[in-house]
Structure formats: structure tokens, C-alpha cells
mmCIF file of C-alpha atoms in Angstrom:
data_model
loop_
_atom_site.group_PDB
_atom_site.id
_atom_site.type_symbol
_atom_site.label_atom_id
_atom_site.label_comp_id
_atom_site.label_asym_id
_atom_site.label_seq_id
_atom_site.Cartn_x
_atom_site.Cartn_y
_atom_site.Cartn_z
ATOM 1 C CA UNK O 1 -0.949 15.066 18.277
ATOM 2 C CA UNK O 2 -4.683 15.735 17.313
ATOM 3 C CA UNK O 3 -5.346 15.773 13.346
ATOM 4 C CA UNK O 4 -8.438 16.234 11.292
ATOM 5 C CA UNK O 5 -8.445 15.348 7.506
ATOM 6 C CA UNK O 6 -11.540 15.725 5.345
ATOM 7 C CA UNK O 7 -13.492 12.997 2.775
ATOM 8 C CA UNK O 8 -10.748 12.892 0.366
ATOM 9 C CA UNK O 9 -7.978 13.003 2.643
ATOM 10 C CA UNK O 10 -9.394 10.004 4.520
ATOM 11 C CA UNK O 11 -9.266 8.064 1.128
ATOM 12 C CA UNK O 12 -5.466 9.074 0.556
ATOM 13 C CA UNK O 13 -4.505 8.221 4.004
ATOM 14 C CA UNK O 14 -6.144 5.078 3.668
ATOM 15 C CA UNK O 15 -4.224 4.163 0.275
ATOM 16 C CA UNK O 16 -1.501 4.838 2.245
ATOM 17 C CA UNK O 17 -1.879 2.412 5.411
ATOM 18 C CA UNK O 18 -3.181 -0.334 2.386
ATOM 19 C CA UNK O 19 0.057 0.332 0.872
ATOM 20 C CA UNK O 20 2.382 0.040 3.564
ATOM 21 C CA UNK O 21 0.439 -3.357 5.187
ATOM 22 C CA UNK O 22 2.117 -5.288 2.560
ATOM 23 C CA UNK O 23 5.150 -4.230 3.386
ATOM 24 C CA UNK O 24 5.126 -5.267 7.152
ATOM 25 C CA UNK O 25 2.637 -6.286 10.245
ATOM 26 C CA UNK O 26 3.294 -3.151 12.045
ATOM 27 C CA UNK O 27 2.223 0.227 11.403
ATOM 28 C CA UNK O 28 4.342 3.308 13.293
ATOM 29 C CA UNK O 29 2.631 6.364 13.618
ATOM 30 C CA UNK O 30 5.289 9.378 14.051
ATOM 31 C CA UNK O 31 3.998 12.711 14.777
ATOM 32 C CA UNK O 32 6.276 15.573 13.749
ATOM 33 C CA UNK O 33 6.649 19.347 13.255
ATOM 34 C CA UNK O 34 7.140 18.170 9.556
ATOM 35 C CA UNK O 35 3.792 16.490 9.399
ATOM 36 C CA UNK O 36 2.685 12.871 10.553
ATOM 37 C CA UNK O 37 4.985 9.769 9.108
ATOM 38 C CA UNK O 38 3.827 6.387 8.757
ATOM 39 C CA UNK O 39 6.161 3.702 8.601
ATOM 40 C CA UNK O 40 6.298 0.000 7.870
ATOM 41 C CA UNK O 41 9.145 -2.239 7.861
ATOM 42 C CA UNK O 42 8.675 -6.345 7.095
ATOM 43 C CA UNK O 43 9.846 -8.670 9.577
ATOM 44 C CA UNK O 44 13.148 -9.412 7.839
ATOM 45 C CA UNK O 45 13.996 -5.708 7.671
ATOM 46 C CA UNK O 46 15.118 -5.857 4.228
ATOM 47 C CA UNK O 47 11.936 -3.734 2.889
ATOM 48 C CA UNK O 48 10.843 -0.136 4.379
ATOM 49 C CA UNK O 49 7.962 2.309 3.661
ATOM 50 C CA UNK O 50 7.368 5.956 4.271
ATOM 51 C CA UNK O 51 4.732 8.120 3.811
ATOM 52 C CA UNK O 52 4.966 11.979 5.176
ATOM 53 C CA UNK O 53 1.732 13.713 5.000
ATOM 54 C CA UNK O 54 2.239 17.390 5.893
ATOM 55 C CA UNK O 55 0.339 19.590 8.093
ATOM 56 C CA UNK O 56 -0.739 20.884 4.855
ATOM 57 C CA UNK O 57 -2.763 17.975 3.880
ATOM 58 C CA UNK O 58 -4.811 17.867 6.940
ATOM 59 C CA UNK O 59 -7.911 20.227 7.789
ATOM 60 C CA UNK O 60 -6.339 21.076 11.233
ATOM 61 C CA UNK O 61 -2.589 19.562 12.524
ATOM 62 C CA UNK O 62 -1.727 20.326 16.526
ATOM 63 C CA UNK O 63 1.330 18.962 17.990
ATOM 64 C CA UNK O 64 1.364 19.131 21.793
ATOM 65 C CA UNK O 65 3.317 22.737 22.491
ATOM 66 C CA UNK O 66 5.777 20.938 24.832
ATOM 67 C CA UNK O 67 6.766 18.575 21.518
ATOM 68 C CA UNK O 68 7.168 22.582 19.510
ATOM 69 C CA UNK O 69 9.393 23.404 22.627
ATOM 70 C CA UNK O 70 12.234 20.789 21.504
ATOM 71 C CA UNK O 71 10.629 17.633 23.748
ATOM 72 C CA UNK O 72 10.573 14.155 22.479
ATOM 73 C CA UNK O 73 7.599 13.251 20.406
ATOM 74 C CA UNK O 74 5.673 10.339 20.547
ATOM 75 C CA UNK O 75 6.224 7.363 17.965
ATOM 76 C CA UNK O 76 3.451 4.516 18.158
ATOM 77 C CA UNK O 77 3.515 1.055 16.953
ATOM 78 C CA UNK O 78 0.178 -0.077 16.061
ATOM 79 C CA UNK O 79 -0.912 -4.312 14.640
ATOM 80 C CA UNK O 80 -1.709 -3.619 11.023
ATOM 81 C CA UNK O 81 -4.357 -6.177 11.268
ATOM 82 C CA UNK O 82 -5.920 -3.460 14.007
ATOM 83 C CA UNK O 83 -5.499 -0.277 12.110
ATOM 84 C CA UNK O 84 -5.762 -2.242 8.140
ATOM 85 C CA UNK O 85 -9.828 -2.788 9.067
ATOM 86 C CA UNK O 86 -10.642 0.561 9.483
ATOM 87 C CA UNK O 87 -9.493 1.576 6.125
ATOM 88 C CA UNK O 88 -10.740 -1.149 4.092
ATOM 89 C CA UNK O 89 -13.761 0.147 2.457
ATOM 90 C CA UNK O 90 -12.519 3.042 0.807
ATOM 91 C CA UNK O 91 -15.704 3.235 -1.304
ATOM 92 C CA UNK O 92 -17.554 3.780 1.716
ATOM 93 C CA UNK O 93 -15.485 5.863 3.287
ATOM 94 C CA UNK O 94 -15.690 8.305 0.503
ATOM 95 C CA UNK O 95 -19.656 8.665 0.472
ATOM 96 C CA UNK O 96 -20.378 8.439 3.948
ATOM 97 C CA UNK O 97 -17.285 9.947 5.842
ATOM 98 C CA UNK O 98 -17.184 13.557 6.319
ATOM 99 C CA UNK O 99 -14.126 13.676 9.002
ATOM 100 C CA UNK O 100 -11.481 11.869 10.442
ATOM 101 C CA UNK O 101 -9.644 12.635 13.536
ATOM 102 C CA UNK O 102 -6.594 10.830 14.741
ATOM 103 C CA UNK O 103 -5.279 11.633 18.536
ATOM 104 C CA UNK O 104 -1.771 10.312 19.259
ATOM 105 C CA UNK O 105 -0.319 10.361 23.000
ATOM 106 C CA UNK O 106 -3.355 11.341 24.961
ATOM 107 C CA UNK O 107 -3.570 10.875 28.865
ATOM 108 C CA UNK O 108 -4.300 7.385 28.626
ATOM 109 C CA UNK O 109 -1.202 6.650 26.208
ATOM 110 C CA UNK O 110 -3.502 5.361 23.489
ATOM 111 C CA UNK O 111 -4.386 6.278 19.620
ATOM 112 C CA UNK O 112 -7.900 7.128 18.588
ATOM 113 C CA UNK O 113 -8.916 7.048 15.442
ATOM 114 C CA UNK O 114 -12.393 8.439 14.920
ATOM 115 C CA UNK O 115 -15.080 8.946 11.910
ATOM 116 C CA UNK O 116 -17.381 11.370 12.162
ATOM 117 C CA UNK O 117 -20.193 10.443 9.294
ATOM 118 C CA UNK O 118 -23.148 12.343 7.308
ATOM 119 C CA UNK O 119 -26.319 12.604 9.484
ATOM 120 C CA UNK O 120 -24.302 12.947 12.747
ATOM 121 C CA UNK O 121 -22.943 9.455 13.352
ATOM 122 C CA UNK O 122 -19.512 8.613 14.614
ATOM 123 C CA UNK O 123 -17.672 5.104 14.667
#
């Protein structure tokens, strides 16, 4: 998967992870031809969250073509407490934060999760 959401997507999606850490410590990215789920369950599994963002909402939404050919798609489980920091200052996100780009399942098997700021910077 490689998305791109704009300023004020990056401030939904953001809601969105804030909203589902107090549900549970774990955050599960699941890319589909739908659009890109996150999921949070508490420890006890007696409380679940969903959000579905569709390919709509983002600027640009590519599944891998083998995942459009029927294959298995790749579901991630990512420590809240590594993916809650980078959504904590919404306020700043929203005035300095022109792009966001998540890539799920590249060659290394890893998520990236990258800003790309006013005046050229990235984080």
C-alpha cells in the first residue's frame, strides 16, 4: 500500500488513531480494495474500534496489483505508544504539514509514515 492524504486529511486521520488509542495498545493497519482500516481492540477484548477511510479520502490510494489480483493483503500491528506520538500535535500538523504518506508492506516488511512540511522539510 502507498497513500498520500493532504493537510486536512492528516488532521482526520489523526483524530482517528487518538480515538482508537484509548481503546487498546495496539494499532492494526489493514490495507484494502475498500480503503485502509484501522483497528483497535483493548487487552480484554471486550471493546473494538474501526475506522474505514476510503480511497476517496486520500489524495492518491495504490494497493500493490498482486493484492487487486485476489492475493492476501497485508495487515500490520503497530505499539500505539509508537504510532500515538506522531499524531499528537494536531495544531501543528495543520499549519505546517502539507502531505502525508503512509507505505505499508514494502521490501523491508516495515511501515513508513512520512510528513512532508512547508518550505521543503520532511520528518
Amino acid at each position: 500500500l502507498k497513500c498520500l492524504m493532504l493537510t486536512s486529511c492528516v488532521a482526520a486521520f489523526g483524530k482517528a488513531v487518538h480515538a482508537l488509542s484509548r481503546v487498546g495498545d495496539e494499532l492494526w493497519l489493514d490495507p484494502k480494495v475498500k480503503g485502509l482500516a484501522l483497528r483497535s481492540v483493548n487487552s480484554a477484548h471486550s471493546a473494538y474500534a474501526c475506522f474505514l477511510f476510503s480511497p476517496l479520502f486520500f489524495k492518491n490510494y495504490n494497493l500493490r496489483p498482486a493484492t487487486e489480483h485476489g492475493a492476501e493483503t497485508v495487515k500490520c500491528k503497530l505499539a500505539m505508544k509508537c504510532v500515538l506520538p506522531l499524531f499528537r500535535c494536531l495544531n501543528s500538523i495543520e499549519r505546517n504539514v502539507e502531505q502525508c504518506q503512509i507505505s505499508v508492506g514494502s521490501p523491508d516488511d516495515q511501515v513508513m509514515i512520512q510528513f512532508f512540511c512547508r518550505h521543503g522539510r520532511k520528518h
